[in-house]
């Protein structure tokens, strides 16, 4: 027991808190701990009511810890203080947000060196800052996934896997076109497994992140560590496997990881833009294995599902969305959910910038560029000038070799837009941007794509540039 009640009202000793949460560190996956628990701070203590307020850096983290870790935290703190009737509540303190901003932006968490992070099977603790896995987005849950006939089967399979990892479909292979919910379902599986068992070793990573981590491990001569860590995973969620195409060393290592996990009856879930047999540049032996379990696809949602998705999103973000506007957007944007959400975000951005409520009239004008973009032909030069103008830089600077952030970010956006709105190939785009290699263009487009999913600011830049291009 610590110094029960010996501290002043209003103040909760940080050292007691830190000793308390150390217990959780041993029990939780390091990523979960560093994403959710580490950023918390005791904010206030109300002695009369035995109530401890704990500050979280964002609403997301606040809600997640409230739902998943409140009882555990109360138990630990009351044990430390020898008080059985302590209450814990959470509040948001944005000043703590430095530690979490990377996480919310969907960037990989760097696992810090700690003593208690040794893994199962006696593998060594992480001694370096090697990145492992990517954070699971708490917003991507089954509850937030709207089910319709287009995705019912896949959703049911994912739920089944989350309830009984390794027992039903292994691997579960999910495929679809872009923006139809593959990544969302992968995270939903991760969130559900962790909710049932917070100590489960769940790892989400894109196949590119797998490659990057492999490269880092090779570079630092830490392959044993990499192998041990990969093979100790209980639920491995691998996103966009098609990006392993042509990467032989990655495929070789993934093959061994797959076999080890499969034989141990650990769950593997993979997503791709195609069925296994149609993915180019992937070894036959992997394609065969990908088809061992269940292959399920996601189709574009029908009109009713699109309306329901918009309503869910509006409710989640506490934005008023009149029914006629939801129907209007759903009618006009039918290709995929990401575009549907993009249209809604754009409408919301314009409504708040102009200080007017969302209405059908505003939707009609705000979504015009999204509804008819293909009828207007833009050239690479149009895109270069629009991007340069938007960011206040010169076109010549944008295509130069300089790599400062104020130039490389607009350059990446411009390359992405060229790929999206022109028929140019990656090598052709490279030529238009100072003779860059096609792989730099692919990298740039992918960086922007992944930021588009996670960073609202990037969505807004793109919305504004497209508005300039398409009127
Ligand atoms: P993919 O990985 O297939 O490209 P994502 O999972 O990234 O697609 O989905 C794009 C966006 O659409 C995400 O914000 C996701 O939450 C949302 N989304 C997709 N399908 C649904 C759905 N059925 N219900 C709610 N949101 C969805
Ligand atoms: Mg995805």
Coordinates of C-alpha atoms in Angstrom, one line a residue, residues 119-425:
X119 CA 8.3 -11.4 -25.5
X120 CA 6.8 -14.8 -25.1
X121 CA 9.0 -17.7 -25.8
X122 CA 11.9 -16.0 -24.1
X123 CA 13.0 -13.8 -26.9
X124 CA 15.2 -10.9 -26.0
X125 CA 13.8 -7.5 -25.1
X126 CA 13.9 -4.8 -27.8
X127 CA 17.2 -3.0 -27.3
X128 CA 16.9 -0.6 -30.2
X129 CA 14.2 1.7 -31.6
X130 CA 13.3 -0.8 -34.4
X131 CA 9.7 -0.2 -35.4
X132 CA 7.4 -3.1 -35.1
X133 CA 3.8 -3.2 -36.3
X134 CA 1.6 -0.2 -36.7
X135 CA -1.0 1.2 -34.3
X136 CA -4.5 -0.2 -34.4
X137 CA -6.9 2.6 -35.1
X138 CA -9.5 2.6 -32.3
X139 CA -12.1 4.2 -34.7
X140 CA -12.0 1.2 -37.0
X141 CA -14.3 -1.2 -35.1
X142 CA -17.0 -3.6 -36.1
X143 CA -19.5 -1.2 -34.4
X144 CA -18.5 1.5 -36.8
X145 CA -18.7 -0.7 -39.9
X146 CA -22.0 -0.5 -41.6
X147 CA -23.2 -3.8 -42.9
X148 CA -25.1 -4.3 -46.2
X149 CA -25.4 -6.9 -48.8
X150 CA -22.1 -5.8 -50.4
X151 CA -20.0 -6.7 -47.4
X152 CA -22.1 -9.0 -45.2
X153 CA -20.2 -12.1 -45.9
X154 CA -16.8 -10.6 -45.4
X155 CA -18.0 -8.9 -42.2
X156 CA -19.3 -12.1 -40.8
X157 CA -16.1 -14.0 -41.6
X158 CA -14.0 -11.2 -39.9
X159 CA -16.3 -11.3 -36.8
X160 CA -15.9 -15.1 -36.6
X161 CA -12.1 -14.8 -36.8
X162 CA -12.1 -12.1 -34.1
X163 CA -14.2 -14.2 -31.8
X164 CA -12.0 -17.3 -32.3
X165 CA -8.6 -16.4 -33.7
X166 CA -6.8 -19.3 -35.3
X167 CA -9.8 -21.6 -35.0
X168 CA -12.1 -20.9 -37.9
X169 CA -10.7 -19.5 -41.2
X170 CA -6.9 -19.4 -41.4
X171 CA -5.8 -17.4 -43.2
X172 CA -8.7 -15.1 -43.8
X173 CA -8.0 -13.4 -47.1
X174 CA -10.0 -10.2 -47.8
X175 CA -9.9 -8.6 -51.2
X176 CA -11.6 -5.6 -52.9
X177 CA -11.0 -2.5 -54.9
X178 CA -9.8 0.6 -53.1
X179 CA -11.8 2.3 -50.3
X180 CA -14.2 -0.5 -49.6
X181 CA -13.3 -1.3 -46.0
X182 CA -10.4 -3.8 -46.1
X183 CA -8.2 -1.9 -43.7
X184 CA -11.2 -1.0 -41.6
X185 CA -12.0 -4.7 -41.1
X186 CA -8.4 -5.6 -40.3
X187 CA -8.3 -3.1 -37.6
X188 CA -11.8 -4.1 -36.4
X189 CA -10.5 -7.7 -35.9
X190 CA -7.5 -6.3 -34.0
X191 CA -9.7 -4.1 -31.8
X192 CA -12.2 -6.9 -31.1
X193 CA -9.5 -9.4 -30.2
X194 CA -7.8 -6.9 -27.9
X195 CA -11.0 -6.0 -26.3
X196 CA -11.7 -9.7 -25.4
X197 CA -8.1 -10.1 -24.3
X198 CA -6.0 -7.0 -23.9
X199 CA -2.8 -9.0 -23.5
X200 CA -3.2 -10.7 -26.9
X201 CA -0.2 -10.2 -29.2
X202 CA -2.0 -8.6 -32.1
X203 CA 0.1 -6.9 -34.8
X204 CA -1.2 -4.9 -37.7
X205 CA 1.2 -3.9 -40.5
X206 CA 1.1 -3.1 -44.1
X207 CA 3.2 -5.3 -46.3
X208 CA 5.4 -2.3 -46.9
X209 CA 6.0 -1.9 -43.2
X210 CA 6.9 -5.6 -43.1
X211 CA 9.5 -5.0 -45.7
X212 CA 10.8 -1.9 -44.0
X213 CA 11.1 -3.7 -40.7
X214 CA 12.9 -6.5 -42.4
X215 CA 15.3 -4.2 -44.0
X216 CA 16.0 -2.4 -40.7
X217 CA 16.5 -5.7 -39.0
X218 CA 18.9 -6.9 -41.7
X219 CA 20.8 -3.6 -41.5
X220 CA 21.2 -3.8 -37.7
X221 CA 21.9 -7.5 -37.8
X222 CA 18.8 -8.2 -35.8
X223 CA 17.2 -10.9 -37.8
X224 CA 16.9 -13.3 -34.9
X225 CA 15.0 -10.7 -33.1
X226 CA 12.8 -10.0 -36.1
X227 CA 12.0 -13.6 -36.6
X228 CA 11.3 -14.2 -32.9
X229 CA 9.0 -11.2 -32.7
X230 CA 7.1 -12.1 -35.9
X231 CA 6.7 -15.7 -34.9
X232 CA 5.4 -14.8 -31.4
X233 CA 2.5 -13.0 -32.9
X234 CA -0.9 -14.5 -32.1
X235 CA -3.0 -12.5 -34.6
X236 CA -1.1 -11.1 -37.6
X237 CA -3.0 -8.6 -39.7
X238 CA -1.2 -7.8 -43.0
X239 CA -2.6 -5.1 -45.2
X240 CA -2.2 -4.8 -48.9
X241 CA -0.1 -7.9 -49.6
X242 CA 0.0 -6.9 -53.3
X243 CA 2.8 -4.5 -52.4
X244 CA 5.1 -7.4 -51.8
X245 CA 5.2 -8.0 -55.5
X246 CA 8.6 -8.5 -56.9
X247 CA 10.3 -8.3 -53.4
X248 CA 11.9 -11.7 -53.1
X249 CA 13.6 -11.3 -49.8
X250 CA 10.3 -10.0 -48.2
X251 CA 8.4 -12.9 -49.7
X252 CA 10.9 -15.4 -48.5
X253 CA 10.7 -14.1 -44.9
X254 CA 7.0 -13.8 -45.0
X255 CA 6.7 -17.4 -46.2
X256 CA 8.6 -18.6 -43.1
X257 CA 6.6 -16.3 -40.8
X258 CA 3.3 -17.6 -42.4
X259 CA 4.3 -21.2 -41.9
X260 CA 5.4 -20.7 -38.3
X261 CA 2.2 -18.9 -37.4
X262 CA -0.1 -21.3 -39.4
X263 CA 1.5 -24.4 -37.8
X264 CA 1.1 -22.8 -34.3
X265 CA -2.6 -22.2 -35.2
X266 CA -2.1 -18.5 -34.8
X267 CA -4.4 -16.3 -36.9
X268 CA -3.3 -14.6 -40.1
X269 CA -5.5 -12.1 -41.9
X270 CA -4.4 -10.7 -45.2
X271 CA -5.9 -8.1 -47.5
X272 CA -5.2 -7.4 -51.2
X273 CA -6.7 -5.7 -54.2
X274 CA -7.1 -9.1 -56.0
X275 CA -7.7 -12.7 -55.4
X276 CA -4.4 -14.6 -54.5
X277 CA -4.0 -16.2 -57.9
X278 CA -4.3 -12.8 -59.7
X279 CA -1.6 -10.9 -57.8
X280 CA 1.3 -10.4 -60.0
X281 CA 4.9 -10.9 -58.8
X282 CA 4.0 -13.1 -55.8
X283 CA 5.5 -16.6 -55.5
X284 CA 3.3 -19.5 -56.3
X285 CA 3.9 -21.1 -52.9
X286 CA 2.6 -18.0 -51.1
X287 CA -0.5 -17.7 -53.4
X288 CA -1.3 -21.3 -52.6
X289 CA -1.1 -20.7 -48.9
X290 CA -3.2 -17.6 -49.1
X291 CA -6.0 -19.7 -50.5
X292 CA -5.8 -22.3 -47.7
X293 CA -8.4 -20.6 -45.5
X294 CA -11.3 -18.4 -46.6
X295 CA -11.2 -15.8 -49.4
X296 CA -13.9 -13.2 -49.1
X297 CA -14.5 -10.0 -51.1
X298 CA -16.0 -6.6 -50.4
X299 CA -18.1 -5.0 -53.1
X300 CA -19.1 -1.4 -53.5
X301 CA -22.0 -0.6 -51.2
X302 CA -25.5 -0.1 -52.5
X303 CA -27.4 3.2 -52.2
X304 CA -29.0 2.4 -48.8
X305 CA -25.7 1.3 -47.3
X306 CA -24.0 4.4 -48.6
X307 CA -26.7 6.6 -46.9
X308 CA -26.3 4.6 -43.7
X309 CA -22.5 5.0 -43.8
X310 CA -22.8 8.8 -44.2
X311 CA -25.3 8.9 -41.3
X312 CA -23.0 6.8 -39.1
X313 CA -20.0 9.0 -39.9
X314 CA -22.0 12.2 -39.2
X315 CA -23.2 10.8 -35.9
X316 CA -19.6 9.8 -34.9
X317 CA -18.3 13.2 -35.7
X318 CA -21.3 14.9 -34.2
X319 CA -22.1 16.8 -37.4
X320 CA -25.7 17.6 -38.4
X321 CA -26.4 16.0 -41.8
X322 CA -29.9 16.5 -43.1
X323 CA -31.4 13.3 -44.7
X324 CA -31.8 14.9 -48.1
X325 CA -28.1 15.8 -48.2
X326 CA -27.1 12.3 -47.2
X327 CA -29.2 11.0 -50.0
X328 CA -27.8 13.5 -52.5
X329 CA -24.2 12.5 -51.6
X330 CA -25.0 8.8 -51.7
X331 CA -26.6 9.2 -55.2
X332 CA -23.7 11.1 -56.6
X333 CA -20.8 9.2 -55.1
X334 CA -21.1 5.5 -55.7
X335 CA -17.7 4.2 -56.4
X336 CA -16.3 3.6 -53.0
X337 CA -16.6 4.5 -49.3
X338 CA -13.4 6.5 -49.1
X339 CA -14.7 8.8 -51.8
X340 CA -18.0 9.0 -50.1
X341 CA -16.3 10.0 -46.8
X342 CA -14.1 12.4 -48.8
X343 CA -17.2 14.1 -50.2
X344 CA -18.7 14.4 -46.7
X345 CA -15.4 15.8 -45.3
X346 CA -15.2 18.3 -48.0
X347 CA -18.8 19.4 -47.5
X348 CA -18.2 19.8 -43.8
X349 CA -14.9 21.7 -44.4
X350 CA -16.6 24.1 -46.7
X351 CA -19.6 24.6 -44.4
X352 CA -17.4 25.4 -41.5
X353 CA -15.1 27.6 -43.5
X354 CA -18.0 29.6 -44.8
X355 CA -19.8 29.5 -41.5
X356 CA -23.0 28.2 -43.0
X357 CA -25.0 25.0 -42.1
X358 CA -24.9 21.9 -44.4
X359 CA -27.7 22.1 -46.8
X360 CA -28.7 20.6 -50.2
X361 CA -27.7 23.8 -51.9
X362 CA -24.3 23.9 -50.3
X363 CA -23.8 20.2 -51.1
X364 CA -24.6 20.7 -54.8
X365 CA -22.0 23.4 -55.2
X366 CA -19.4 21.8 -52.9
X367 CA -19.5 18.5 -54.6
X368 CA -19.5 19.7 -58.1
X369 CA -15.8 19.0 -58.7
X370 CA -16.2 15.5 -57.3
X371 CA -19.3 14.7 -59.3
X372 CA -18.0 15.7 -62.7
X373 CA -14.2 15.5 -62.5
X374 CA -13.8 13.1 -65.3
X375 CA -15.4 15.4 -67.9
X376 CA -12.7 18.0 -67.4
X377 CA -9.3 17.1 -68.7
X378 CA -6.4 18.4 -66.7
X379 CA -2.8 18.2 -67.7
X380 CA 0.3 17.6 -65.7
X381 CA 1.2 21.3 -66.1
X382 CA -2.2 22.3 -64.8
X383 CA -1.7 20.2 -61.7
X384 CA 1.8 21.5 -61.2
X385 CA 0.7 25.1 -61.3
X386 CA -2.3 24.6 -59.1
X387 CA -0.2 22.8 -56.5
X388 CA 2.5 25.4 -56.6
X389 CA 0.0 28.2 -56.3
X390 CA -1.8 26.5 -53.4
X391 CA 1.4 26.1 -51.5
X392 CA 2.9 29.4 -52.5
X393 CA 6.0 27.9 -54.1
X394 CA 7.4 28.1 -57.7
X395 CA 6.9 25.2 -60.2
X396 CA 10.7 25.2 -60.8
X397 CA 11.3 24.6 -57.1
X398 CA 8.7 21.8 -57.0
X399 CA 10.4 19.9 -59.8
X400 CA 13.9 20.6 -58.5
X401 CA 16.1 18.0 -56.7
X402 CA 15.7 19.8 -53.4
X403 CA 14.2 17.7 -50.7
X404 CA 13.2 20.2 -48.0
X405 CA 9.8 19.4 -46.5
X406 CA 8.2 22.6 -47.8
X407 CA 9.0 21.3 -51.3
X408 CA 8.8 17.6 -51.0
X409 CA 5.3 17.6 -49.5
X410 CA 3.7 19.6 -52.4
X411 CA 5.8 17.5 -54.9
X412 CA 4.3 14.3 -53.4
X413 CA 0.8 15.8 -53.6
X414 CA 1.3 16.9 -57.2
X415 CA 2.6 13.5 -58.3
X416 CA -0.4 11.8 -56.6
X417 CA -2.8 14.1 -58.4
X418 CA -1.1 13.5 -61.7
X419 CA -1.6 9.8 -61.3
X420 CA -5.2 10.3 -60.2
X421 CA -6.3 12.8 -62.8
X422 CA -4.2 12.1 -65.9
X423 CA -3.5 9.0 -67.9
X424 CA 0.3 9.4 -67.4
X425 CA 2.2 6.3 -66.2

